[in-house]
Short mmCIF file of C-alpha atoms in Angstrom, two decimals:
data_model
loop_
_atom_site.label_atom_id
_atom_site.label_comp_id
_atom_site.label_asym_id
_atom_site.label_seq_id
_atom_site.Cartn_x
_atom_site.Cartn_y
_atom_site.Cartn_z
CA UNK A 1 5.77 1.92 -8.87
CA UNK A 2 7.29 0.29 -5.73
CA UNK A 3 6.94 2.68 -3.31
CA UNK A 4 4.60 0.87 -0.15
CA UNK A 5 2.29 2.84 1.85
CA UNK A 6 0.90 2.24 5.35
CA UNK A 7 -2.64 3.29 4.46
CA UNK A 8 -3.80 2.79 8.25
CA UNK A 9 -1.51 2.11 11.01
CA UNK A 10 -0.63 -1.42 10.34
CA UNK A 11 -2.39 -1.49 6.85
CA UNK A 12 -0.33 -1.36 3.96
CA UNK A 13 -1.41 -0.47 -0.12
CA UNK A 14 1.27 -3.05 -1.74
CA UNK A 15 -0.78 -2.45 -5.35
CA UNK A 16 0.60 -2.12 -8.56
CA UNK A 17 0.50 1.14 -11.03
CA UNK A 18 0.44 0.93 -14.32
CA UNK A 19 0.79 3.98 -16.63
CA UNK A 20 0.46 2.62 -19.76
CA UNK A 21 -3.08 1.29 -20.14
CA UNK A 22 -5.06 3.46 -22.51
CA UNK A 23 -7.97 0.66 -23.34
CA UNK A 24 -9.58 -0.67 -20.75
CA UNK A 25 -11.82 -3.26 -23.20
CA UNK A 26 -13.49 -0.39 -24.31
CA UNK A 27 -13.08 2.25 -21.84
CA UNK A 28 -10.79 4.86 -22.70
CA UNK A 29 -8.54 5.39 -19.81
CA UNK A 30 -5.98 7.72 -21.05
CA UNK A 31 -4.77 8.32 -17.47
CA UNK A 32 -3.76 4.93 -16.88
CA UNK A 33 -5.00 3.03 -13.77
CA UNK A 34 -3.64 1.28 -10.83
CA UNK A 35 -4.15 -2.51 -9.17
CA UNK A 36 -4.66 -2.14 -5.66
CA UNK A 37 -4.06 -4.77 -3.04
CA UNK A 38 -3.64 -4.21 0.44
CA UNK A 39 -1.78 -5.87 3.24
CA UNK A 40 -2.30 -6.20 6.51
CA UNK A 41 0.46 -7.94 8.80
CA UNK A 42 -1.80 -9.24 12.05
CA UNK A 43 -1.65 -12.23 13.60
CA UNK A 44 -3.03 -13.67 10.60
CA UNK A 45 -1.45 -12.22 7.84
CA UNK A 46 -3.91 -10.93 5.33
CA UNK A 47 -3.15 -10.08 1.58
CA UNK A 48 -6.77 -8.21 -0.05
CA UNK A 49 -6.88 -9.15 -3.68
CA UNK A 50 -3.61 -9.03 -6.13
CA UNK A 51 -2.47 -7.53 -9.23
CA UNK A 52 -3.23 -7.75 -12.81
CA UNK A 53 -0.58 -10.63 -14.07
CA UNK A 54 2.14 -8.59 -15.78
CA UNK A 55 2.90 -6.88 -12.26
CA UNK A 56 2.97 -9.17 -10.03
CA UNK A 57 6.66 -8.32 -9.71
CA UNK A 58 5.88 -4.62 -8.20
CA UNK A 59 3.03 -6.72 -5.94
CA UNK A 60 5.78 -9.55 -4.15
CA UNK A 61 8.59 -6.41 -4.25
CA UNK A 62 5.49 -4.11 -1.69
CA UNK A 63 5.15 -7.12 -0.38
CA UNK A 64 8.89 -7.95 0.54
CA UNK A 65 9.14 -4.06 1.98
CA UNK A 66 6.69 -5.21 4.63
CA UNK A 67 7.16 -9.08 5.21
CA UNK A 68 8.13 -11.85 3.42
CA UNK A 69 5.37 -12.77 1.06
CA UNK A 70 5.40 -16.68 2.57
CA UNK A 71 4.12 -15.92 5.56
CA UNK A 72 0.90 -14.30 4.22
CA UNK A 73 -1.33 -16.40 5.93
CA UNK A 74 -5.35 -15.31 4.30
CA UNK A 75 -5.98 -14.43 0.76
CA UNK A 76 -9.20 -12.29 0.36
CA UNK A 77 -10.51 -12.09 -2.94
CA UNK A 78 -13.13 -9.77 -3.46
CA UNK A 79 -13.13 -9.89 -7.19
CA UNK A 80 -12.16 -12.27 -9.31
CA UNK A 81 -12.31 -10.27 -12.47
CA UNK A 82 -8.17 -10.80 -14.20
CA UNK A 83 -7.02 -7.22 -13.31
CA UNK A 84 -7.09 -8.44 -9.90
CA UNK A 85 -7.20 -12.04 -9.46
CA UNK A 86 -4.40 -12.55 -12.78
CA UNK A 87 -1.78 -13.15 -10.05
CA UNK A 88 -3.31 -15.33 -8.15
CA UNK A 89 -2.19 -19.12 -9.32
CA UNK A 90 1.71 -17.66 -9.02
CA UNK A 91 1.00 -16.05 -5.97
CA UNK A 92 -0.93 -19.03 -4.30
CA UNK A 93 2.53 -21.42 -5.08
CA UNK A 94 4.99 -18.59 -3.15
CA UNK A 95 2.24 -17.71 -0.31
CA UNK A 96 0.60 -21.26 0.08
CA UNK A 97 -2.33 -19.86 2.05
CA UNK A 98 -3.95 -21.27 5.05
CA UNK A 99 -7.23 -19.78 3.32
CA UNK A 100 -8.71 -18.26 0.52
CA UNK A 101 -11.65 -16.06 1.22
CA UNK A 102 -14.47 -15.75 -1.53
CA UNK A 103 -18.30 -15.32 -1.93
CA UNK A 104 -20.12 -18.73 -3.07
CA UNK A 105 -20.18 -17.07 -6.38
CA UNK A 106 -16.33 -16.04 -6.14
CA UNK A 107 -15.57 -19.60 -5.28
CA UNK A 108 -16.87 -20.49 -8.99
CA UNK A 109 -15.32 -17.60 -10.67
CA UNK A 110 -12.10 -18.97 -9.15
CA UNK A 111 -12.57 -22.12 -10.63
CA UNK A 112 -13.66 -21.14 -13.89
CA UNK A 113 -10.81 -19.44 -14.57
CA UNK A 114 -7.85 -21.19 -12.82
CA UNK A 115 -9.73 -24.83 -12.83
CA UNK A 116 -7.57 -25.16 -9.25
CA UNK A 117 -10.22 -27.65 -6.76
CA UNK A 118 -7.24 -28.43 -4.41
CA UNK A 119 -7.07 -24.08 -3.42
CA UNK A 120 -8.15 -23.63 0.12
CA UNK A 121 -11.45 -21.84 -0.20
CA UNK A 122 -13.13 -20.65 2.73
CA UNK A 123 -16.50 -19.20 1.57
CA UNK A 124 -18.15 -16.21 3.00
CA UNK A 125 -21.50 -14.47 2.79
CA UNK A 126 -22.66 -11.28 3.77
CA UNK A 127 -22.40 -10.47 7.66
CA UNK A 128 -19.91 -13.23 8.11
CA UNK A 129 -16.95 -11.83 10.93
CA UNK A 130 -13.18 -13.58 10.17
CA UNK A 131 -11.09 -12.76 13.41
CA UNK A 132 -7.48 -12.39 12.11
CA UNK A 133 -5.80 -10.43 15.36
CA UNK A 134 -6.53 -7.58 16.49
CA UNK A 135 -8.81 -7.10 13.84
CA UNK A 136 -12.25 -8.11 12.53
CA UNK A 137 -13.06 -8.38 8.64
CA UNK A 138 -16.50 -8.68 7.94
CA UNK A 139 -17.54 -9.58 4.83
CA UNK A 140 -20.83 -8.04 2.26
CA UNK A 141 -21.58 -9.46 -0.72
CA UNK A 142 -22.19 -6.55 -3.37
CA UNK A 143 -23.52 -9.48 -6.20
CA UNK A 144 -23.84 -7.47 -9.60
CA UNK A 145 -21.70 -4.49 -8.00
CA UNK A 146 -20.36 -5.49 -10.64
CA UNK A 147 -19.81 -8.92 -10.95
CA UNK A 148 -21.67 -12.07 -9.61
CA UNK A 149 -18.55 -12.54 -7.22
CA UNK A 150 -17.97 -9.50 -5.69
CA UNK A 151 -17.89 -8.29 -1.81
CA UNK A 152 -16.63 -5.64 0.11
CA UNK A 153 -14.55 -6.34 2.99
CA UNK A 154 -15.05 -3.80 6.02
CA UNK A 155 -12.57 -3.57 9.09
CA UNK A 156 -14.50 -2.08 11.94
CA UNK A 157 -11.36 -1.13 14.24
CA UNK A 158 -9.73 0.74 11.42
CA UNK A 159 -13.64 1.77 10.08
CA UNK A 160 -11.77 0.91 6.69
CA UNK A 161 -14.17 -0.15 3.58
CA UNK A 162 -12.61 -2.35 1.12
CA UNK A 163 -14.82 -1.49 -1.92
CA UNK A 164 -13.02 -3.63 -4.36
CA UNK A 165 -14.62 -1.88 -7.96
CA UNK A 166 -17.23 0.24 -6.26
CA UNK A 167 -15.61 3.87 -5.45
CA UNK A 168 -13.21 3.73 -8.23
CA UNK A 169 -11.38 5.44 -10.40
CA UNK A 170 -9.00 4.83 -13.82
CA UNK A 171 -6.17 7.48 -12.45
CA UNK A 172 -2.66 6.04 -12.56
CA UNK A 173 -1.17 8.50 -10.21
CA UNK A 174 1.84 8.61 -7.19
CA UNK A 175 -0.50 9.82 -5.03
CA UNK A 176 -2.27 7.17 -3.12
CA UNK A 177 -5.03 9.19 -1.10
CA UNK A 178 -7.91 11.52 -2.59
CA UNK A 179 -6.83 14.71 -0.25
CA UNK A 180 -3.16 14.43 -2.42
CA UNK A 181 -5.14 15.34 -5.70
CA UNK A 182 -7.20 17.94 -7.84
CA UNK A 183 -10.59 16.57 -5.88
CA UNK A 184 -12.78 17.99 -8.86
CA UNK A 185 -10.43 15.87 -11.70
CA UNK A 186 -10.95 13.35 -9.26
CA UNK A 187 -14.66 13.16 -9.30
CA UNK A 188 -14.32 13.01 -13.18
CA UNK A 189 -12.52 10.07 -13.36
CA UNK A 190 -14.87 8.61 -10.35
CA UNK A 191 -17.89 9.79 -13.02
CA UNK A 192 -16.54 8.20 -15.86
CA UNK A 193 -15.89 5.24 -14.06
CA UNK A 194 -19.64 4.81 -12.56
CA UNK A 195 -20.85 5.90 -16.48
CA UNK A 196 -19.12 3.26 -17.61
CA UNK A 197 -19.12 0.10 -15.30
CA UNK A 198 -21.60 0.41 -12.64
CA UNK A 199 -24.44 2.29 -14.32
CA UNK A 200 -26.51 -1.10 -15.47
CA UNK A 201 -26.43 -2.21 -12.40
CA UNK A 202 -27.88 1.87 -10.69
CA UNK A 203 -30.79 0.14 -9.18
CA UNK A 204 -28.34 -1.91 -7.22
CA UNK A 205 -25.99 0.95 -6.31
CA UNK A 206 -29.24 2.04 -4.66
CA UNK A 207 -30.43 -1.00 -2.55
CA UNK A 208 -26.84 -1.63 -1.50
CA UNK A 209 -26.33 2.01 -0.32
CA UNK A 210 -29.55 1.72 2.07
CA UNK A 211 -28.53 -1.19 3.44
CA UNK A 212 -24.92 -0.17 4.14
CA UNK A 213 -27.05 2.83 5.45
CA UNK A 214 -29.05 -0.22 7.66
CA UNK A 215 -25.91 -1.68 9.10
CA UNK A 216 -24.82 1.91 10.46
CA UNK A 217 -20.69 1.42 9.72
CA UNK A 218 -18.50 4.06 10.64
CA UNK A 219 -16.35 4.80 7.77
CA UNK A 220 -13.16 6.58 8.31
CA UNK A 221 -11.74 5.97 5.28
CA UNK A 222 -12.82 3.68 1.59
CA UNK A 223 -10.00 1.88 -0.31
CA UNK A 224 -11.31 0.82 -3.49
CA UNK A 225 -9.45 -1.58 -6.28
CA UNK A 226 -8.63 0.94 -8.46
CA UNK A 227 -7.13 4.56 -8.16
CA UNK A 228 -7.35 7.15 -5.46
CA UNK A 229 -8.41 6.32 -1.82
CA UNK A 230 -10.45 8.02 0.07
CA UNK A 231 -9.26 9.60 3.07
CA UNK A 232 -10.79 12.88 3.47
CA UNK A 233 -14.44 12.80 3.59
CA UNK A 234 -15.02 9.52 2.34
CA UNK A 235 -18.77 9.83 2.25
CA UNK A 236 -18.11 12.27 -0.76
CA UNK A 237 -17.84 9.20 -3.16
CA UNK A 238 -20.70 7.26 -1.15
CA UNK A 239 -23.05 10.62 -1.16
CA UNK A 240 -21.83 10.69 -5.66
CA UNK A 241 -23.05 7.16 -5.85
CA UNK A 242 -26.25 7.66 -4.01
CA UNK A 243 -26.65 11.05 -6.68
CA UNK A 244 -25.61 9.28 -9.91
CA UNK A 245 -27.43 6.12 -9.27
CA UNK A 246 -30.54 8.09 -9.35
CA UNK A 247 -29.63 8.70 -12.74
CA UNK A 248 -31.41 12.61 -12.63
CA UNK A 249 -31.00 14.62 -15.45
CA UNK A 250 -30.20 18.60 -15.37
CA UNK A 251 -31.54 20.25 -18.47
CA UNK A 252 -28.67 18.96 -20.92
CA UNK A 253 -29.01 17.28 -23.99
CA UNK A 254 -26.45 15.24 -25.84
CA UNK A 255 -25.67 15.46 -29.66
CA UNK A 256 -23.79 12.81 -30.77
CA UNK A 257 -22.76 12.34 -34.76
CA UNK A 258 -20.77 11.12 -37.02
CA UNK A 259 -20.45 12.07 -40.60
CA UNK A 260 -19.11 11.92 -43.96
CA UNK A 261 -19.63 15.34 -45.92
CA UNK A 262 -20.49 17.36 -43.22
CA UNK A 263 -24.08 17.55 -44.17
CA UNK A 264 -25.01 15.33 -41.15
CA UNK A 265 -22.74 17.88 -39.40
CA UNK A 266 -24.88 20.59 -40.49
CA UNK A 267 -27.99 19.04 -39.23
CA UNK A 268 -26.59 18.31 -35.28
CA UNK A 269 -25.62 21.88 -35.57
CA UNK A 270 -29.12 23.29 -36.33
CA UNK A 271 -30.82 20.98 -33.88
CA UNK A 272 -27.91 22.41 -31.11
CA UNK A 273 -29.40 25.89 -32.12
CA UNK A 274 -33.03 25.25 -31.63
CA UNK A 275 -32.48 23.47 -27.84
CA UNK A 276 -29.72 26.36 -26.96
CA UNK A 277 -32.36 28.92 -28.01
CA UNK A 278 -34.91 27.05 -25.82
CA UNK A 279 -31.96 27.69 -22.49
CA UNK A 280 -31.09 24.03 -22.89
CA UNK A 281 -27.32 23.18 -22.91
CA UNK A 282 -26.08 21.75 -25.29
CA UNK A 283 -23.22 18.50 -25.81
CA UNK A 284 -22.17 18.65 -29.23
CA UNK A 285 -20.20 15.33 -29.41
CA UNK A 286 -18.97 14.27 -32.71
CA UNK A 287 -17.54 10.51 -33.31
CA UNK A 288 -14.69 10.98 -35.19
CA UNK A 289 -12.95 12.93 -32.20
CA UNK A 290 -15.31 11.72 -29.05
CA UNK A 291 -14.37 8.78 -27.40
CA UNK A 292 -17.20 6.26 -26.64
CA UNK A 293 -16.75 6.25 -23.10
CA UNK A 294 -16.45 9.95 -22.92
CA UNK A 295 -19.85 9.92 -24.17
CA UNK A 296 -21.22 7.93 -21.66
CA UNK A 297 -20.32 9.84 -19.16
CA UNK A 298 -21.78 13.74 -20.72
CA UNK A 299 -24.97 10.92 -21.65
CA UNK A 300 -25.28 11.02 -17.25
CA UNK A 301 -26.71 13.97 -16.73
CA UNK A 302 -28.21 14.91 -20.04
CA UNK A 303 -31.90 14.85 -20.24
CA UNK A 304 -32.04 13.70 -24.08
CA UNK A 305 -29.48 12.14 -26.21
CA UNK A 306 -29.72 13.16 -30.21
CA UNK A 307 -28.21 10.90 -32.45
CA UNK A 308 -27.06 11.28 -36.09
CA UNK A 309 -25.28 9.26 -38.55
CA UNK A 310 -25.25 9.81 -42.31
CA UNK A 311 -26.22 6.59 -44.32
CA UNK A 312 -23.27 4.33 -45.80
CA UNK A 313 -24.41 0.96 -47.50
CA UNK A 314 -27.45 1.21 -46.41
CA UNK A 315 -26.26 1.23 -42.96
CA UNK A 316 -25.27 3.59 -40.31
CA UNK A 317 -21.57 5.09 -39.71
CA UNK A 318 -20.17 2.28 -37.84
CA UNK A 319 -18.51 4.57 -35.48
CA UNK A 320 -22.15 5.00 -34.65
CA UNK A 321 -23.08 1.32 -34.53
CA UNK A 322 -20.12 0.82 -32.36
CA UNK A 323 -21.49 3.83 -30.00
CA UNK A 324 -25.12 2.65 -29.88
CA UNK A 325 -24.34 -1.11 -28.75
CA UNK A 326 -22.53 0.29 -26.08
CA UNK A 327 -24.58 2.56 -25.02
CA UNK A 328 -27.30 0.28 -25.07
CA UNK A 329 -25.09 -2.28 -22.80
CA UNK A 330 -25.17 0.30 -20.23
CA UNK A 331 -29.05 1.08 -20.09
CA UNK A 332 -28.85 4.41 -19.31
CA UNK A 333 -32.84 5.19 -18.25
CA UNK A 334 -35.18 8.36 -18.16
CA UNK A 335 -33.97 9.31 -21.21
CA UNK A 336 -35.65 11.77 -24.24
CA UNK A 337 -33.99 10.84 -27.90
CA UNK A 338 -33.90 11.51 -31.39
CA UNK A 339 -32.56 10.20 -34.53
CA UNK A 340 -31.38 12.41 -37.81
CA UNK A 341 -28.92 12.48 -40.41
CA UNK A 342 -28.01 12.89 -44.36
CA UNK A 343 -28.28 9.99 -47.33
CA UNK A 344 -27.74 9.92 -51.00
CA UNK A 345 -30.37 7.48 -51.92
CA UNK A 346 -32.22 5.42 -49.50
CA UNK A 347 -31.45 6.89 -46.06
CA UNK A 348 -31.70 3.55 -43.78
CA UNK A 349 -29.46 5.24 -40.78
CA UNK A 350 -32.19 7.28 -39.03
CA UNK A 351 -34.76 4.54 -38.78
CA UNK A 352 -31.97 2.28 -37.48
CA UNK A 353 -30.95 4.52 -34.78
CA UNK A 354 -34.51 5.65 -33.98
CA UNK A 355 -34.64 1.44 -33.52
CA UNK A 356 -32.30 1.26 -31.44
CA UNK A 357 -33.10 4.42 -29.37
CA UNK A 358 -36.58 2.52 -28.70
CA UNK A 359 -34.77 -0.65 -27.75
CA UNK A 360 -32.98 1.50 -25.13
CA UNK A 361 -36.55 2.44 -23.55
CA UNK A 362 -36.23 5.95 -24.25
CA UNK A 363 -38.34 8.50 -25.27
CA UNK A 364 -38.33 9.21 -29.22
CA UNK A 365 -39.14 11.73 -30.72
CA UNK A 366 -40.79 11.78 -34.08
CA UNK A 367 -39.67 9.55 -36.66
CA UNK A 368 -36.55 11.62 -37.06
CA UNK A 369 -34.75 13.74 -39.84
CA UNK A 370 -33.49 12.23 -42.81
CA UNK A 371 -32.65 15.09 -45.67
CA UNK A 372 -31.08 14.50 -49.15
CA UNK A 373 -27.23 14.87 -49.92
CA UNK A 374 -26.86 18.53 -48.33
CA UNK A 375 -29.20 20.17 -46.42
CA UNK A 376 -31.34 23.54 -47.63
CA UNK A 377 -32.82 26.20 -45.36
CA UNK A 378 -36.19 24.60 -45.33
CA UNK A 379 -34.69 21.04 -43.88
CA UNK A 380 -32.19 22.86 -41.31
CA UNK A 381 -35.49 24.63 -40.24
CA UNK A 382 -37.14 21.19 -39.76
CA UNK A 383 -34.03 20.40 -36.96
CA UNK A 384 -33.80 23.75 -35.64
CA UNK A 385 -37.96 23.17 -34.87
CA UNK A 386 -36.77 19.66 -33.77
CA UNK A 387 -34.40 21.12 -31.04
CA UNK A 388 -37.10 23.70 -29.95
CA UNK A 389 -39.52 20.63 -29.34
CA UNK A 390 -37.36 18.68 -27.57
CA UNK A 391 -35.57 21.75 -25.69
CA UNK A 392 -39.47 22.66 -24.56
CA UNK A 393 -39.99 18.97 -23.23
CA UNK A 394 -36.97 18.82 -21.09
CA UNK A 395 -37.94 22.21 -19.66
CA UNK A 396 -40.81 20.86 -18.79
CA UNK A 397 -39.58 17.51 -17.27
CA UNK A 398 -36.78 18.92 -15.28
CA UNK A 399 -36.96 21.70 -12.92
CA UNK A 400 -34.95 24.64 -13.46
CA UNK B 1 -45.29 -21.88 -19.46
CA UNK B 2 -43.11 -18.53 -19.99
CA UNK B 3 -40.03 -17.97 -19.29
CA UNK B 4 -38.57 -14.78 -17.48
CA UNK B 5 -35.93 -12.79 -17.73
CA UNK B 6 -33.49 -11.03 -15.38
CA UNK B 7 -33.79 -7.03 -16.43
CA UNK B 8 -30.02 -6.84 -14.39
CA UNK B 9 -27.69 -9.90 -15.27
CA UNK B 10 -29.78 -11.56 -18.13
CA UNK B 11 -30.40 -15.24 -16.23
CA UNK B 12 -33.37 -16.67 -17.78
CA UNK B 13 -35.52 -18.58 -15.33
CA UNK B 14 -37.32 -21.37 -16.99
CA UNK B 15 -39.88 -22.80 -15.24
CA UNK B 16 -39.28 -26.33 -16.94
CA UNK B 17 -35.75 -26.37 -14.99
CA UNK B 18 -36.91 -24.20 -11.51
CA UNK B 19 -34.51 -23.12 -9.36
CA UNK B 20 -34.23 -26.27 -7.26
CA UNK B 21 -30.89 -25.10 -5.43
CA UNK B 22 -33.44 -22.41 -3.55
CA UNK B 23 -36.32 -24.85 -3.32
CA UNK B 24 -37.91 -23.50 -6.93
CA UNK B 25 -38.97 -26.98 -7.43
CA UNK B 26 -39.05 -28.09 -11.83
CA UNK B 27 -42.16 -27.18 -13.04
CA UNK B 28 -42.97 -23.76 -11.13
CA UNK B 29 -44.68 -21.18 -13.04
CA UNK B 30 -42.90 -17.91 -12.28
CA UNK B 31 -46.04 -16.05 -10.62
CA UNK B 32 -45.73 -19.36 -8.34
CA UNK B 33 -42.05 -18.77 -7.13
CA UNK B 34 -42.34 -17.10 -4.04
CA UNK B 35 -42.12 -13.15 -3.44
CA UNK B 36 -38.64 -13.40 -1.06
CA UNK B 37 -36.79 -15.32 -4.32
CA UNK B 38 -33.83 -13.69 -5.92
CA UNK B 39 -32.33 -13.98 -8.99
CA UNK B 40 -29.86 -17.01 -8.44
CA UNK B 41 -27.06 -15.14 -10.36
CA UNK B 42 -27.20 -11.58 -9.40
CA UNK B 43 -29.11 -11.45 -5.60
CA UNK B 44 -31.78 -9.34 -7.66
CA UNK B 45 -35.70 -9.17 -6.42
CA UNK B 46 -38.71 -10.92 -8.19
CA UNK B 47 -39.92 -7.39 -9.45
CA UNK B 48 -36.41 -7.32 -11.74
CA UNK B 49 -37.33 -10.34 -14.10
CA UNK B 50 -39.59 -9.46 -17.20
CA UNK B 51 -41.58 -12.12 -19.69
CA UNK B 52 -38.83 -13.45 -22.30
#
């Protein structure tokens, strides 16, 4: 993708798309996902974060459509996590910048992973002003948001945010702004992407969003480091953030499983029955065909998750074990659970998931299910009561 | 004396070591370290850290 756009008058997306990414460590983005870096030609020439190393190519070609990539005076590095700082060290040689601009923490980052002391760093903290023209960056540290490094960089005469990987989304796309897409499979991908990066750091989302609220910026339009930006009510994603960071439940509940004859299966099935029959909706997720991200995000705005793994040497599924540590990376809170699922002999699955559940701070319920080899009537009756109980607690802890 | 940990990034304060680059001199107990300290790592407040 080397097609430039002039974002703002005078402000330029010279990023990078790449189609091809389908693992993101971990995250499933099927859709792809782009590297954006923007460009703004003032007096002081300012280049805002590069391009994942293999396309640093497409980031010099934008470049070259606008100016020659020499005479890039600032660097601005807002994050210095690969997918955007991975062109850096080849970058720094062609550009030779008067200054790099990083957070105290950002400074190290840098250092850690290039090991270059001779760069010049110029570091910034929150509130600091950099006059490059006509224009004004100010700088706000977003530590945790979602590394120690990162900071937004806000240019009051265009009211443009810089969000670097707050607001965005895995969408490798043509379209640049969010106006130029479906806005619902937008929000998706902006979903997923909160689900699965920012949600251990919610708490965060929060204070930073009241004092952004504090500092009373107009903002015309948000250009995060990845995917769409926003253009047409920008708020929308700001307003999502504020609403997901919450972390409120509607009354949902998740079943996630994964099984070996079907008997586990079974179970998740009869559980679904008892909560659907109590007007609770109902995820039905199973592991062999679910995605682990794609579970994290239904696991937002489900009240209770309900997990269930058959028992294989003495040991859960390890689909499942691979599901739980994740989830449990991403402390997800306010949570109901459950554990259940089939054995042949000793059954150790349930109690480890019920384990980890608790580990997770959530609410479990019961001991859980374990039943035999295949389930009868009288244990499918056991997890159709279990659904009712649960499916009566979440109608009672979220309104309708 | 017990150490503490950070409920957002995982930094462990440890009162044997302080945090004397914002004036947590060695030797602080944690309910000592004053209310306006952050979490040197991730900017998060005093009420974030749990015992270890």
């Amino acid at each position: 993708m080397r097609a430039v756009v002039e974002i703002k008058n005078g402000v330029h997306w010279v990023g990078a798309v790449d189609w091809d990414i389908k693992d993101f460590h971990g995250y499933s983005t099927y859709k792809g996902t782009t590297y954006n870096s923007y460009l703004i030609p003032d007096d002081k020439i300012t280049l805002f974060d590069t391009v994942k190393k293999p396309f640093k190519n497409d980031l010099l070609h934008n470049i070259y459509k606008v100016i020659e990539p020499s005479k890039i005076d600032y660097l601005v590095i807002n994050h210095v996590e690969p997918d955007h700082s991975g062109s850096i060290p080849e970058m720094v040689e062609i550009i030779k910048p008067e200054k790099i601009f990083c957070s105290a923490r950002g400074k190290k980052a840098l250092l850690d992973h290039y090991h270059r002391e001779d760069w010049p760093y110029e570091v910034v903290s929150s509130g600091q002003e950099v006059s490059i023209g006509k224009r004004t960056i100010s700088f706000l540290e977003t530590r945790m948001l979602h590394w120690p490094d990162s900071m937004f960089s806000y240019i009051k005469e265009d009211a443009l945010l810089i969000s670097s990987d707050a607001f965005g989304q895995h969408w490798a796309t043509t379209e640049r702004f969010n106006d130029e897409v479906d806005s619902p499979e937008l929000m998706k991908h902006a979903l997923k992407y909160f689900a699965n990066i920012l949600l251990p750091y919610a708490g965060l989302v929060q204070k930073l969003l009241a004092d952004v609220q504090k500092m009373n910026l107009k903002i015309d339009m948000i250009a995060p480091d990845h995917g769409l930006i926003w253009r047409q009510n920008p708020l929308q994603i700001v307003e999502a953030y504020s609403k997901w960071s919450k972390q409120e439940s509607r009354r949902k509940a998740l079943l996630v499983y994964d099984t070996m004859w079907h008997s586990t299966e079974m179970m998740a099935k009869a559980i679904a029955d008892g909560l659907i029959e109590s007007g609770i909706s109902v995820r039905i997720m199973n592991l062999a065909c679910e995605h682990r991200s794609e579970i994290i995000t239904e696991l937002m705005d489900s009240k209770a998750v309900i997990v269930g793994s058959s028992t294989l040497n003495n040991g859960m599924l390890p689909r499942m074990a691979d599901m739980l540590c994740y989830m449990k990376g991403l402390k997800p809170m306010n949570k109901f659970a459950a554990s259940f699922g089939s054995y042949g002999w000793s059954g150790e699955a349930v109690k480890q998931i019920g384990k980890s559940l608790e580990e997770m701070k959530m609410k479990v319920f019961g001991p859980g299910i374990s039943l035999q080899f295949v389930p009868d009537h009288e244990g499918l009756k056991k997890c159709v009561d279990l659904g009712r109980e649960i499916g009566g607690a979440i109608k009672e802890s979220v309104p309708a | 004396m017990e150490k503490y940990v950070c409920q957002v990034c995982g930094y462990v304060y440890d009162p044997a070591s302080g945090d004397p680059d914002n004036g947590v001199n060695p030797g602080t107990a944690f309910a000592d370290v004053p209310a306006d300290w952050v979490c040197p790592v991730c900017g998060a407040d005093k009420d974030s850290f749990s015992p270890e």
